[in-house]
Every structure is written in structure tokens, then in C-alpha cells.
Amino acid sequence: MTIWVPSLECFSGPRYRAIAQSIGAAISAGELAPGERLPPQRRLADALGVTVGTVTRGYAEAEHHGWVTARVGSGTFVKQSEPRTVFDMAWQPSDDSDVIDLSLSLPPPHPLRLQAFSAALKAMSESPSAVTRVSYLDARGAEGHRERLAGWLAQLGMSLDADELLITQGGQHGISLVLSTLLRPGELMATDALTYPGAISAAQQAHLKMVGIAFDESGMCMEALEAQCARQPPRLIYVTPDQNNPTGACLSEARREQLVALARRYDSWLLEDGVQYLPAEQRGTPLYQLAPERTLFVFSTAKVLAGGLRIGVLRTPDKLLERLAAGLRAQSWMVPPLMVDIACYWIAQPEAASLLAWQTEELAARQQLVTEVLSDYTLGRSHNGSNVWLTLPEGSRAIELCERLQLEGVKVSNAEPFCVGSTPAPQAIRICIGAAADRQTLTQALNVIKQCLAQPPLATVTV
Ligand SMILES: Cc1ncc(COP(=O)(O)O)c(C=O)c1O
């Protein structure tokens, strides 16, 4: 019987390694099939003119790479490819595992998130009401779902009526639904000069004009907004009153009153975004309470439960309900009830409250770490916020710092993605402290940031 004999010429290095590499190459080329037995070691040693020990070492090396498996008494076999389930197929492991990525605004990881998700799936598979999950429902979402979500929002200190809610596929969908349904192409949206990039792209997709209004740590400057209104009143004003993303600025109570007065005077809609969750005691009076007749409010489960759920709510004045429901129906008929069921089951469990309590404390502890490591710098943030806005010292450039940090294995954002229109980007970075795997990893990243900040700027030369 002829046996498979590799040709070792193309592989450099010691012979045993060449044998292992030739096995790997033959598997990739389909020359050796999954489950196929490799030649007995003595026969291959004779055919290659090497010692049995060399072949043994080569096989062991191939096994170490995960290409083959040795079975005592039977020989060495090419590994069977693992059966891929439909779940594995969707999963793309990150190739950036060496980088501490603090560029995305995520809630801090905790095993409870996955446990709660699995528990919801299990409970649902045993529940008899599965039929509602595969049927068409009201575009606004099932009444029972809206009531459950309204009940949960009440626990979070947001007093909203189930009848004024539409269920959306996350906060981003809520924003985009409002902009595409209520505004016509070419109409004007005003917002803080630096704002959540998803709102900028939703406005671009809806072909709106955008104007960035100056703001400070107390939020949007009302003089600047008033001047804009006098020139050209915006059809809609988009705000994140409790916590600007990226800067953490919080709109003062006085300015909330002024904002509402201006919106009434110039007949603008208000789009209030509360997705960046803060505990009730750190939030101001909601605009939907101050001006219920003109405020649309978006919230989502993303920063409290998990971003991948894609479940949010949109609160709307009564008179817009039908229009927005028609818009949602035109886009996707409705939000998949399956995902709403998962969210509704999850929020009804006591673990949801424990997770949020943990997260609130965890973020406070992480903010404290930021204070300890980066206290020499100007920082914008909320006590329990998941982002930190660090203004660079005079003479430093954010793009350069981000590049340097990336080389050191830390990823953060500069101001560019947050700039509305041609607003010049301030020299600052956003650090998403929630995204770190744990406090130790965060401390490591913060120290890298501190070291990079202390280095003198690189001299770049160009012609
Ligand atoms: C201010 C703000 N609004 C909306 C969103 C989008 O939320 P969702 O993931 O629920 O679509 C984000 C996401 O980071 C955000 O920061």
C-alpha cells in the first residue's frame, strides 16, 4: 500500500517542523482529508530517510497546532472539522484582541447580561404564547409589550404612558424614524455643535440641513440658539439634555425652560435623547414633561441591558402617533416581537435591577480611577457616565495622540465624528470607560493615555 509522503524541500528549519508544516499544507490543499490516518511513523521515517523520533516530533507539533489528533493504539488522524452550528456562523472573533478598545460607548461587561439573556430564551422556549412571536402585530408594538416597557421606565424614573410609546429597534432607529418621518429634505435640524454621530448620520440620510449650536458645560447656549432661530428657525432641535455625547455636558434647568420657550415661539419639534442612561437623581427635568405637546423622546435598552437587543422606545405627542406608526410600518412593518419578548422578560426579573445597581456603582468606581490617573487634565463627564471627554493640553493634537495610543494598544476617539457640519474639531478625545473588560484593564489603558499625553508632540514634516 502506498502511503502519503510529503516533500520537505519547500519547508526550511528542522526536519520535524518541516514534517508538521507539510501536514498543515496538505490539509489545506485537500491532499489529506478530515479523519484520514497519517502514515505509521516508522514507514514515514523510512520513506523520508529520517529517524522515527523526528517523525514523532513532527506529528506532535502538528497536534499542537490542532491539525491532527493522536489516538493511543490506533495512530494519528487528521482532525475532523468541528461541526459549525448556525450560531457559530454569525460569530466573527475579533482579530484585535491585543487592543484595549475604548472607542465605543458600551455598558461595562458583566456575566449577568448573558445569563439574563439565556434565561429569557429558555423561559420563552417553554412559554405557550410563541404564536405572537411569529405573527404580524401593531406597528407601534403589542399593547402588553408597551405596558411592560412603560412600567420598567417608571422604575427608572421616567414617567411615560404606554399609549404614547412606539417600540423601535433601538435608539438610533427612533432618531432616524423621527427625522425621516416628520421632516422634509432640506429642512433644518439644530443640535449641539458636538453631538452623537448617529444623529448626524440619520440627518444626512434624511437629507436635512444641520446647524451646530455653541454649547458649554451647562449645555446648549440659548443666545446662540435664539440668534439661529431669528435667522432661520430649525424645524427640529435634537438634544441630549442630561449627558451630551461626547462631552458629558448637562443642560441646566434654566436653559431647559428657555429651550422650551424658544421651541414654542418658533414652532420647532424637540427631539430629546436619553439613551446615555444616568440614574434619576442625576437627570434634570425631562423636556417631554416641560413641553409634552412638542417633545419626542428616545430611550433604549442599549446602555442598560445590552446593545445587541436593538429595543428602544419612542415617546411622541399624541397628534404624531399615527404618522410615526405609518413611518415605522413603511420601514419594517414592526419590531420583531421576539426581541421585545426577550427584553420584556429580562426587565421583569430581579437580576435586571441588580445588574443596573452594579453598573451604576461600577461606573462611579471607574470614574474615580479616571480622577486618580488623569486629574492633571480637563475632564468632562457625569458621575455615573460611561464616557470621559479629555481636553488636550495646549499644543497637542488629538489625531496624533490617537495614533500614538493605537500603537501602544489603546483605541479612543478624537472629536471629528461628533462635529456637526463644519464645526472645527476641538483637540480632545473621548474615552469610553464602560467598554474596558474590567477596572484593571481600564487602569492599564488610562496609564498608557497618561504616558502618551506626557510625551512631546511629534514633529511632522511635509512638503
Ligand atoms: C446619545 C445616543 N443616542 C442613541 C444611541 C443609539 O442607541 P441604540 O444602540 O439603542 O440604537 C447612542 C449610542 O451610543 C447614543 O450615544
Short mmCIF file of C-alpha atoms and ligand atoms in Angstrom, two decimals:
data_model
loop_
_atom_site.label_atom_id
_atom_site.label_comp_id
_atom_site.label_asym_id
_atom_site.label_seq_id
_atom_site.Cartn_x
_atom_site.Cartn_y
_atom_site.Cartn_z
CA MET A 1 0.00 0.00 0.00
CA THR A 2 1.37 3.41 -0.94
CA ILE A 3 1.49 5.96 1.81
CA TRP A 4 1.31 9.74 1.82
CA VAL A 5 4.87 11.06 1.73
CA PRO A 6 5.38 14.80 1.89
CA SER A 7 8.06 16.59 0.04
CA LEU A 8 10.03 18.54 2.62
CA GLU A 9 12.12 20.71 0.29
CA CYS A 10 9.87 23.70 0.43
CA PHE A 11 9.98 23.84 4.24
CA SER A 12 13.01 25.30 5.94
CA GLY A 13 14.12 24.71 9.52
CA PRO A 14 14.45 21.47 11.40
CA ARG A 15 13.04 18.32 9.75
CA TYR A 16 10.42 17.67 12.42
CA ARG A 17 9.00 21.18 11.87
CA ALA A 18 9.04 20.66 8.10
CA ILE A 19 7.01 17.46 8.61
CA ALA A 20 4.46 19.32 10.72
CA GLN A 21 4.22 22.16 8.22
CA SER A 22 3.83 19.79 5.31
CA ILE A 23 0.92 18.13 7.14
CA GLY A 24 -0.74 21.53 7.62
CA ALA A 25 -0.19 22.41 3.96
CA ALA A 26 -1.55 19.05 2.76
CA ILE A 27 -4.70 19.51 4.87
CA SER A 28 -5.27 23.00 3.46
CA ALA A 29 -4.75 21.72 -0.07
CA GLY A 30 -7.24 18.88 0.50
CA GLU A 31 -4.50 16.29 -0.03
CA LEU A 32 -5.18 14.92 3.44
CA ALA A 33 -8.88 14.65 4.26
CA PRO A 34 -10.53 15.13 7.68
CA GLY A 35 -10.43 11.84 9.58
CA GLU A 36 -7.66 10.38 7.36
CA ARG A 37 -4.98 8.38 9.13
CA LEU A 38 -1.40 9.60 8.78
CA PRO A 39 1.19 7.00 7.77
CA PRO A 40 2.64 4.87 10.57
CA GLN A 41 5.67 6.70 11.94
CA ARG A 42 8.24 4.05 11.11
CA ARG A 43 7.11 3.79 7.47
CA LEU A 44 7.16 7.55 7.01
CA ALA A 45 10.60 7.74 8.68
CA ASP A 46 11.92 5.15 6.23
CA ALA A 47 10.34 6.93 3.25
CA LEU A 48 11.81 10.28 4.25
CA GLY A 49 15.16 8.95 5.44
CA VAL A 50 14.79 10.45 8.92
CA THR A 51 14.63 8.89 12.38
CA VAL A 52 11.36 7.74 13.91
CA GLY A 53 11.94 10.31 16.67
CA THR A 54 11.88 13.11 14.06
CA VAL A 55 8.52 11.92 12.72
CA THR A 56 7.14 11.57 16.26
CA ARG A 57 8.17 15.14 16.97
CA GLY A 58 6.66 16.33 13.69
CA TYR A 59 3.33 14.66 14.46
CA ALA A 60 3.38 16.13 17.96
CA GLU A 61 3.99 19.60 16.53
CA ALA A 62 1.08 19.14 14.08
CA GLU A 63 -1.10 18.08 17.01
CA HIS A 64 -0.01 21.13 18.94
CA HIS A 65 -1.27 23.28 16.05
CA GLY A 66 -4.62 21.49 16.26
CA TRP A 67 -4.33 19.87 12.80
CA VAL A 68 -4.26 16.22 13.89
CA THR A 69 -5.15 14.06 16.87
CA ALA A 70 -3.25 11.06 18.15
CA ARG A 71 -5.31 8.10 19.36
CA VAL A 72 -3.41 5.66 21.55
CA GLY A 73 -3.02 2.33 19.80
CA SER A 74 -4.65 3.46 16.53
CA GLY A 75 -2.39 6.14 15.10
CA THR A 76 -2.59 9.83 14.22
CA PHE A 77 -5.58 11.23 12.31
CA VAL A 78 -6.36 14.47 10.53
CA LYS A 79 -8.76 16.38 12.77
CA GLN A 80 -12.41 16.27 11.83
CA SER A 81 -13.61 19.79 11.22
CA GLU A 82 -15.84 20.84 14.11
CA PRO A 83 -19.47 20.90 13.04
CA ARG A 84 -20.36 24.57 12.63
CA THR A 85 -23.72 25.47 14.05
CA VAL A 86 -25.83 28.29 12.67
CA PHE A 87 -24.85 30.24 15.78
CA ASP A 88 -21.11 29.90 15.10
CA MET A 89 -21.54 31.11 11.54
CA ALA A 90 -22.64 34.56 12.65
CA TRP A 91 -19.81 34.96 15.12
CA GLN A 92 -16.68 36.70 13.92
CA PRO A 93 -13.98 36.63 16.56
CA SER A 94 -12.15 39.94 16.86
CA ASP A 95 -8.62 39.97 15.45
CA ASP A 96 -7.84 42.99 17.63
CA SER A 97 -7.60 41.15 20.93
CA ASP A 98 -4.37 42.92 21.89
CA VAL A 99 -6.01 46.32 21.71
CA ILE A 100 -7.93 47.85 24.61
CA ASP A 101 -10.78 49.38 22.66
CA LEU A 102 -12.28 52.36 24.49
CA SER A 103 -13.75 53.91 21.36
CA LEU A 104 -17.30 52.60 21.67
CA SER A 105 -19.80 53.71 24.26
CA LEU A 106 -20.72 50.38 25.88
CA PRO A 107 -22.02 49.43 29.32
CA PRO A 108 -19.42 47.59 31.44
CA PRO A 109 -19.38 43.84 30.79
CA HIS A 110 -20.90 41.55 33.43
CA PRO A 111 -21.76 37.83 33.21
CA LEU A 112 -25.31 38.68 34.35
CA ARG A 113 -26.03 40.16 30.92
CA LEU A 114 -25.53 36.84 29.15
CA GLN A 115 -27.17 34.89 31.95
CA ALA A 116 -30.26 37.10 31.83
CA PHE A 117 -30.39 36.75 28.05
CA SER A 118 -30.10 32.94 28.21
CA ALA A 119 -32.73 32.75 30.96
CA ALA A 120 -35.11 34.78 28.78
CA LEU A 121 -34.55 32.47 25.81
CA LYS A 122 -35.12 29.40 27.96
CA ALA A 123 -38.29 30.77 29.50
CA MET A 124 -39.60 31.76 26.08
CA SER A 125 -38.98 28.34 24.60
CA GLU A 126 -41.20 26.92 27.32
CA SER A 127 -43.94 29.51 27.04
CA PRO A 128 -47.11 28.65 25.13
CA SER A 129 -47.57 32.11 23.57
CA ALA A 130 -44.96 31.59 20.84
CA VAL A 131 -47.54 32.26 18.15
CA THR A 132 -47.45 36.01 18.85
CA ARG A 133 -43.75 35.98 18.04
CA VAL A 134 -44.29 34.80 14.51
CA SER A 135 -47.34 36.94 13.71
CA TYR A 136 -47.69 40.45 12.40
CA LEU A 137 -48.58 42.86 15.19
CA ASP A 138 -49.45 46.55 15.52
CA ALA A 139 -46.62 48.73 14.11
CA ARG A 140 -46.40 50.53 17.46
CA GLY A 141 -45.73 47.21 19.23
CA ALA A 142 -48.14 44.99 21.17
CA GLU A 143 -50.02 46.80 23.93
CA GLY A 144 -48.75 44.33 26.53
CA HIS A 145 -45.17 44.98 25.48
CA ARG A 146 -45.63 48.75 25.62
CA GLU A 147 -47.16 48.47 29.08
CA ARG A 148 -44.28 46.34 30.32
CA LEU A 149 -41.73 48.77 28.93
CA ALA A 150 -43.61 51.76 30.38
CA GLY A 151 -43.61 50.00 33.77
CA TRP A 152 -39.87 49.48 33.57
CA LEU A 153 -39.28 53.09 32.53
CA ALA A 154 -41.32 54.18 35.58
CA GLN A 155 -38.94 52.16 37.78
CA LEU A 156 -36.07 54.06 36.15
CA GLY A 157 -37.81 57.33 36.98
CA MET A 158 -39.26 58.08 33.53
CA SER A 159 -42.94 58.67 33.71
CA LEU A 160 -44.31 57.74 30.28
CA ASP A 161 -47.66 56.41 29.26
CA ALA A 162 -47.81 53.14 27.28
CA ASP A 163 -50.26 54.80 24.89
CA GLU A 164 -47.76 57.43 23.82
CA LEU A 165 -44.99 54.91 23.04
CA LEU A 166 -43.83 53.19 19.90
CA ILE A 167 -41.38 50.33 20.18
CA THR A 168 -38.33 50.84 17.98
CA GLN A 169 -35.25 48.86 17.01
CA GLY A 170 -33.09 50.81 19.44
CA GLY A 171 -32.50 54.50 19.99
CA GLN A 172 -30.86 55.01 16.61
CA HIS A 173 -33.99 53.77 14.87
CA GLY A 174 -36.11 56.12 16.99
CA ILE A 175 -33.99 59.12 15.93
CA SER A 176 -33.95 58.14 12.30
CA LEU A 177 -37.70 57.40 12.27
CA VAL A 178 -38.48 60.86 13.65
CA LEU A 179 -36.17 62.68 11.25
CA SER A 180 -37.29 60.80 8.16
CA THR A 181 -41.00 60.92 9.02
CA LEU A 182 -41.51 64.41 10.41
CA LEU A 183 -39.03 66.46 8.40
CA ARG A 184 -38.81 67.02 4.67
CA PRO A 185 -35.48 67.01 2.79
CA GLY A 186 -33.78 70.39 3.09
CA GLU A 187 -35.44 71.30 6.42
CA LEU A 188 -33.17 72.37 9.26
CA MET A 189 -32.18 70.43 12.37
CA ALA A 190 -30.29 72.24 15.14
CA THR A 191 -28.19 70.43 17.71
CA ASP A 192 -25.20 70.96 19.98
CA ALA A 193 -22.16 71.68 17.80
CA LEU A 194 -20.71 68.37 19.02
CA THR A 195 -23.21 65.55 19.22
CA TYR A 196 -23.90 61.85 18.90
CA PRO A 197 -22.65 60.77 15.42
CA GLY A 198 -25.69 58.53 14.85
CA ALA A 199 -27.93 61.61 14.93
CA ILE A 200 -25.66 63.32 12.41
CA SER A 201 -25.81 60.37 10.04
CA ALA A 202 -29.60 59.99 10.44
CA ALA A 203 -30.00 63.67 9.50
CA GLN A 204 -27.71 63.17 6.50
CA GLN A 205 -29.70 60.14 5.38
CA ALA A 206 -32.91 62.19 5.61
CA HIS A 207 -31.24 64.93 3.51
CA LEU A 208 -31.69 67.53 6.25
CA LYS A 209 -29.66 70.65 6.74
CA MET A 210 -27.88 70.76 10.06
CA VAL A 211 -26.62 73.55 12.23
CA GLY A 212 -24.39 73.09 15.26
CA ILE A 213 -25.18 75.45 18.13
CA ALA A 214 -22.43 76.55 20.53
CA PHE A 215 -22.61 74.91 23.95
CA ASP A 216 -20.71 74.80 27.23
CA GLU A 217 -20.79 72.62 30.34
CA SER A 218 -24.39 73.79 31.02
CA GLY A 219 -25.50 72.61 27.60
CA MET A 220 -26.70 74.45 24.52
CA CYS A 221 -26.23 78.25 24.68
CA MET A 222 -29.65 79.79 24.40
CA GLU A 223 -28.37 83.11 22.99
CA ALA A 224 -26.78 81.21 20.11
CA LEU A 225 -29.95 79.19 19.56
CA GLU A 226 -32.08 82.30 19.66
CA ALA A 227 -29.86 84.01 17.09
CA GLN A 228 -30.19 80.96 14.85
CA CYS A 229 -33.97 80.93 15.29
CA ALA A 230 -34.12 84.58 14.29
CA ARG A 231 -32.07 83.84 11.14
CA GLN A 232 -33.75 80.57 10.22
CA PRO A 233 -35.82 78.64 12.78
CA PRO A 234 -34.94 74.93 12.90
CA ARG A 235 -37.80 72.53 12.22
CA LEU A 236 -36.41 70.31 14.96
CA ILE A 237 -33.91 70.66 17.78
CA TYR A 238 -32.10 67.46 18.77
CA VAL A 239 -30.68 67.42 22.31
CA THR A 240 -29.16 65.01 24.82
CA PRO A 241 -30.02 67.18 27.83
CA ASP A 242 -28.70 65.03 30.67
CA GLN A 243 -25.42 63.99 29.16
CA ASN A 244 -24.03 65.22 25.88
CA ASN A 245 -22.23 62.52 23.95
CA PRO A 246 -19.21 63.08 23.78
CA THR A 247 -18.62 65.89 26.31
CA GLY A 248 -20.89 64.91 29.21
CA ALA A 249 -22.40 68.45 29.35
CA CYS A 250 -25.76 68.62 31.14
CA LEU A 251 -28.38 71.20 30.15
CA SER A 252 -29.17 73.44 33.14
CA GLU A 253 -32.75 73.77 34.40
CA ALA A 254 -32.87 77.41 33.35
CA ARG A 255 -31.79 76.55 29.83
CA ARG A 256 -34.36 73.75 29.61
CA GLU A 257 -37.07 76.34 30.30
CA GLN A 258 -35.56 78.70 27.71
CA LEU A 259 -35.23 75.92 25.15
CA VAL A 260 -38.89 75.03 25.53
CA ALA A 261 -39.90 78.69 25.26
CA LEU A 262 -37.87 79.10 22.05
CA ALA A 263 -39.25 75.87 20.57
CA ARG A 264 -42.76 77.13 21.27
CA ARG A 265 -42.06 80.60 19.88
CA TYR A 266 -40.55 79.26 16.63
CA ASP A 267 -42.70 76.12 16.43
CA SER A 268 -39.84 73.61 16.43
CA TRP A 269 -40.10 69.96 17.42
CA LEU A 270 -37.83 68.86 20.26
CA LEU A 271 -36.11 65.50 19.95
CA GLU A 272 -34.84 64.53 23.39
CA ASP A 273 -32.37 61.64 23.54
CA GLY A 274 -31.98 59.86 26.88
CA VAL A 275 -30.18 56.75 25.59
CA GLN A 276 -27.00 57.51 27.55
CA TYR A 277 -28.55 56.37 30.81
CA LEU A 278 -27.96 58.19 34.09
CA PRO A 279 -29.66 57.45 37.42
CA ALA A 280 -32.79 59.58 38.05
CA GLU A 281 -31.16 61.80 40.68
CA GLN A 282 -28.56 62.94 38.17
CA ARG A 283 -31.05 63.84 35.47
CA GLY A 284 -32.76 67.18 35.01
CA THR A 285 -36.44 67.79 34.32
CA PRO A 286 -37.27 65.96 31.10
CA LEU A 287 -38.32 68.06 28.14
CA TYR A 288 -41.22 65.67 27.48
CA GLN A 289 -42.56 66.83 30.83
CA LEU A 290 -41.91 70.54 30.19
CA ALA A 291 -43.30 70.53 26.64
CA PRO A 292 -45.25 67.30 26.10
CA GLU A 293 -47.04 68.73 23.05
CA ARG A 294 -43.81 69.06 21.00
CA THR A 295 -41.26 66.69 22.52
CA LEU A 296 -40.29 63.34 21.09
CA PHE A 297 -38.19 61.27 23.47
CA VAL A 298 -35.96 58.31 22.60
CA PHE A 299 -34.68 55.74 25.04
CA SER A 300 -33.32 52.24 24.58
CA THR A 301 -32.16 49.12 26.37
CA ALA A 302 -28.66 49.50 24.85
CA LYS A 303 -26.83 51.12 27.76
CA VAL A 304 -28.80 49.35 30.49
CA LEU A 305 -29.25 45.76 29.26
CA ALA A 306 -27.36 45.10 26.01
CA GLY A 307 -26.84 46.90 22.70
CA GLY A 308 -27.47 43.84 20.56
CA LEU A 309 -31.09 43.54 21.71
CA ARG A 310 -31.98 46.52 19.47
CA ILE A 311 -35.02 47.50 21.51
CA GLY A 312 -35.96 51.08 22.24
CA VAL A 313 -38.99 53.25 22.80
CA LEU A 314 -40.08 56.47 21.19
CA ARG A 315 -42.40 58.73 23.13
CA THR A 316 -44.41 61.02 20.95
CA PRO A 317 -47.11 63.69 21.36
CA ASP A 318 -50.49 62.14 20.69
CA LYS A 319 -51.02 64.01 17.43
CA LEU A 320 -47.91 62.43 15.84
CA LEU A 321 -48.59 58.87 16.88
CA GLU A 322 -50.30 57.74 13.69
CA ARG A 323 -47.79 59.45 11.43
CA LEU A 324 -44.86 57.82 13.15
CA ALA A 325 -46.59 54.43 13.23
CA ALA A 326 -47.12 54.76 9.47
CA GLY A 327 -43.42 55.65 9.07
CA LEU A 328 -42.36 52.63 11.10
CA ARG A 329 -44.75 50.38 9.17
CA ALA A 330 -43.30 51.64 5.89
CA GLN A 331 -39.76 50.91 7.06
CA SER A 332 -40.09 47.47 8.62
CA TRP A 333 -43.75 46.85 9.47
CA MET A 334 -42.87 46.40 13.15
CA VAL A 335 -40.05 45.49 15.51
CA PRO A 336 -39.58 41.69 15.79
CA PRO A 337 -41.78 40.65 18.75
CA LEU A 338 -39.22 38.00 19.63
CA MET A 339 -36.67 40.63 20.64
CA VAL A 340 -39.26 42.65 22.51
CA ASP A 341 -40.26 39.50 24.40
CA ILE A 342 -36.64 38.91 25.40
CA ALA A 343 -36.30 42.50 26.64
CA CYS A 344 -39.65 42.35 28.46
CA TYR A 345 -38.80 39.07 30.18
CA TRP A 346 -35.36 40.36 31.15
CA ILE A 347 -36.60 43.61 32.71
CA ALA A 348 -39.20 41.73 34.73
CA GLN A 349 -36.51 39.68 36.54
CA PRO A 350 -34.93 40.96 39.77
CA GLU A 351 -31.50 40.45 38.16
CA ALA A 352 -32.18 43.39 35.83
CA ALA A 353 -32.31 45.76 38.80
CA SER A 354 -29.25 44.13 40.42
CA LEU A 355 -27.31 44.50 37.18
CA LEU A 356 -28.19 48.17 36.88
CA ALA A 357 -27.27 48.80 40.53
CA TRP A 358 -23.93 47.08 39.94
CA GLN A 359 -23.35 49.05 36.74
CA THR A 360 -24.08 52.38 38.44
CA GLU A 361 -21.54 51.66 41.16
CA GLU A 362 -19.05 50.21 38.72
CA LEU A 363 -19.14 53.31 36.54
CA ALA A 364 -18.70 55.54 39.59
CA ALA A 365 -15.66 53.45 40.59
CA ARG A 366 -14.27 53.68 37.05
CA GLN A 367 -14.80 57.46 37.03
CA GLN A 368 -12.85 57.54 40.29
CA LEU A 369 -9.97 55.71 38.59
CA VAL A 370 -10.01 58.36 35.88
CA THR A 371 -9.79 61.03 38.56
CA GLU A 372 -6.81 59.28 40.13
CA VAL A 373 -4.85 58.80 36.92
CA LEU A 374 -5.81 61.82 34.80
CA SER A 375 -6.51 64.53 37.35
CA ASP A 376 -4.00 66.89 35.68
CA TYR A 377 -6.27 67.25 32.66
CA THR A 378 -9.58 68.98 31.94
CA LEU A 379 -12.26 66.30 32.04
CA GLY A 380 -15.92 66.39 31.02
CA ARG A 381 -18.16 63.60 32.37
CA SER A 382 -21.03 62.63 34.62
CA HIS A 383 -20.56 60.93 37.97
CA ASN A 384 -22.03 57.64 36.69
CA GLY A 385 -21.47 58.26 32.99
CA SER A 386 -19.71 55.76 30.78
CA ASN A 387 -17.70 58.32 28.79
CA VAL A 388 -14.98 60.82 29.60
CA TRP A 389 -14.10 63.82 27.46
CA LEU A 390 -10.46 64.82 27.89
CA THR A 391 -9.32 68.17 26.53
CA LEU A 392 -5.70 68.02 25.43
CA PRO A 393 -3.11 70.42 26.81
CA GLU A 394 -2.23 73.43 24.68
CA GLY A 395 -0.06 72.48 21.72
CA SER A 396 -1.20 68.82 21.50
CA ARG A 397 -3.19 67.36 18.63
CA ALA A 398 -5.86 64.71 19.11
CA ILE A 399 -5.23 62.89 15.83
CA GLU A 400 -1.59 62.46 16.71
CA LEU A 401 -2.42 61.30 20.24
CA CYS A 402 -4.94 58.74 18.92
CA GLU A 403 -2.33 57.36 16.52
CA ARG A 404 0.23 57.12 19.27
CA LEU A 405 -2.27 55.43 21.58
CA GLN A 406 -3.21 52.94 18.88
CA LEU A 407 0.47 51.98 18.55
CA GLU A 408 0.53 51.43 22.31
CA GLY A 409 -2.59 49.22 22.08
CA VAL A 410 -5.31 51.65 23.23
CA LYS A 411 -8.13 52.88 21.00
CA VAL A 412 -10.13 56.07 21.71
CA SER A 413 -11.99 58.58 19.51
CA ASN A 414 -10.98 62.08 18.59
CA ALA A 415 -13.63 64.81 18.14
CA GLU A 416 -14.12 64.51 14.36
CA PRO A 417 -17.07 62.08 14.27
CA PHE A 418 -19.03 64.30 16.69
CA CYS A 419 -18.67 67.57 14.77
CA VAL A 420 -21.85 68.92 13.22
CA GLY A 421 -21.39 70.41 9.76
CA SER A 422 -18.10 72.25 9.51
CA THR A 423 -17.72 72.78 13.27
CA PRO A 424 -13.94 72.76 13.88
CA ALA A 425 -12.89 69.70 15.89
CA PRO A 426 -11.60 70.62 19.35
CA GLN A 427 -8.35 68.97 20.44
CA ALA A 428 -9.94 66.41 22.74
CA ILE A 429 -10.53 62.67 22.98
CA ARG A 430 -13.48 60.59 24.17
CA ILE A 431 -12.58 57.67 26.42
CA CYS A 432 -15.37 55.11 26.84
CA ILE A 433 -14.60 53.74 30.28
CA GLY A 434 -17.54 51.33 30.22
CA ALA A 435 -16.00 49.44 27.31
CA ALA A 436 -12.99 48.13 29.28
CA ALA A 437 -13.24 44.47 30.30
CA ASP A 438 -12.61 45.36 33.95
CA ARG A 439 -11.07 48.02 36.19
CA GLN A 440 -7.59 46.55 35.91
CA THR A 441 -7.69 46.78 32.12
CA LEU A 442 -9.06 50.30 32.38
CA THR A 443 -6.26 51.33 34.75
CA GLN A 444 -3.72 49.91 32.33
CA ALA A 445 -5.26 51.89 29.44
CA LEU A 446 -5.51 55.10 31.50
CA ASN A 447 -1.83 54.85 32.38
CA VAL A 448 -0.95 54.43 28.70
CA ILE A 449 -3.04 57.53 27.94
CA LYS A 450 -1.27 59.42 30.70
CA GLN A 451 2.17 58.42 29.41
CA CYS A 452 1.30 59.35 25.83
CA LEU A 453 -0.09 62.71 26.94
CA ALA A 454 3.19 63.45 28.69
CA GLN A 455 5.27 62.88 25.56
CA PRO A 456 6.22 65.89 23.48
CA PRO A 457 4.35 66.27 20.16
CA LEU A 458 5.94 64.58 17.16
CA ALA A 459 7.43 66.93 14.63
CA THR A 460 5.79 66.11 11.31
CA VAL A 461 7.42 67.33 8.16
CA THR A 462 5.70 67.58 4.84
CA VAL A 463 6.21 69.42 1.60
C1 LIG B 1 -26.81 59.64 22.55
C2 LIG B 1 -27.10 58.33 21.89
N1 LIG B 1 -28.28 58.14 21.30
C3 LIG B 1 -28.59 57.00 20.68
C4 LIG B 1 -27.70 55.95 20.65
C5 LIG B 1 -28.05 54.70 19.91
O1 LIG B 1 -28.68 53.78 20.76
P1 LIG B 1 -29.09 52.34 20.28
O2 LIG B 1 -27.89 51.48 20.39
O3 LIG B 1 -30.19 51.94 21.17
O4 LIG B 1 -29.54 52.45 18.86
C6 LIG B 1 -26.45 56.10 21.26
C7 LIG B 1 -25.48 55.02 21.20
O5 LIG B 1 -24.38 55.10 21.69
C8 LIG B 1 -26.15 57.32 21.91
O6 LIG B 1 -24.97 57.53 22.48
#
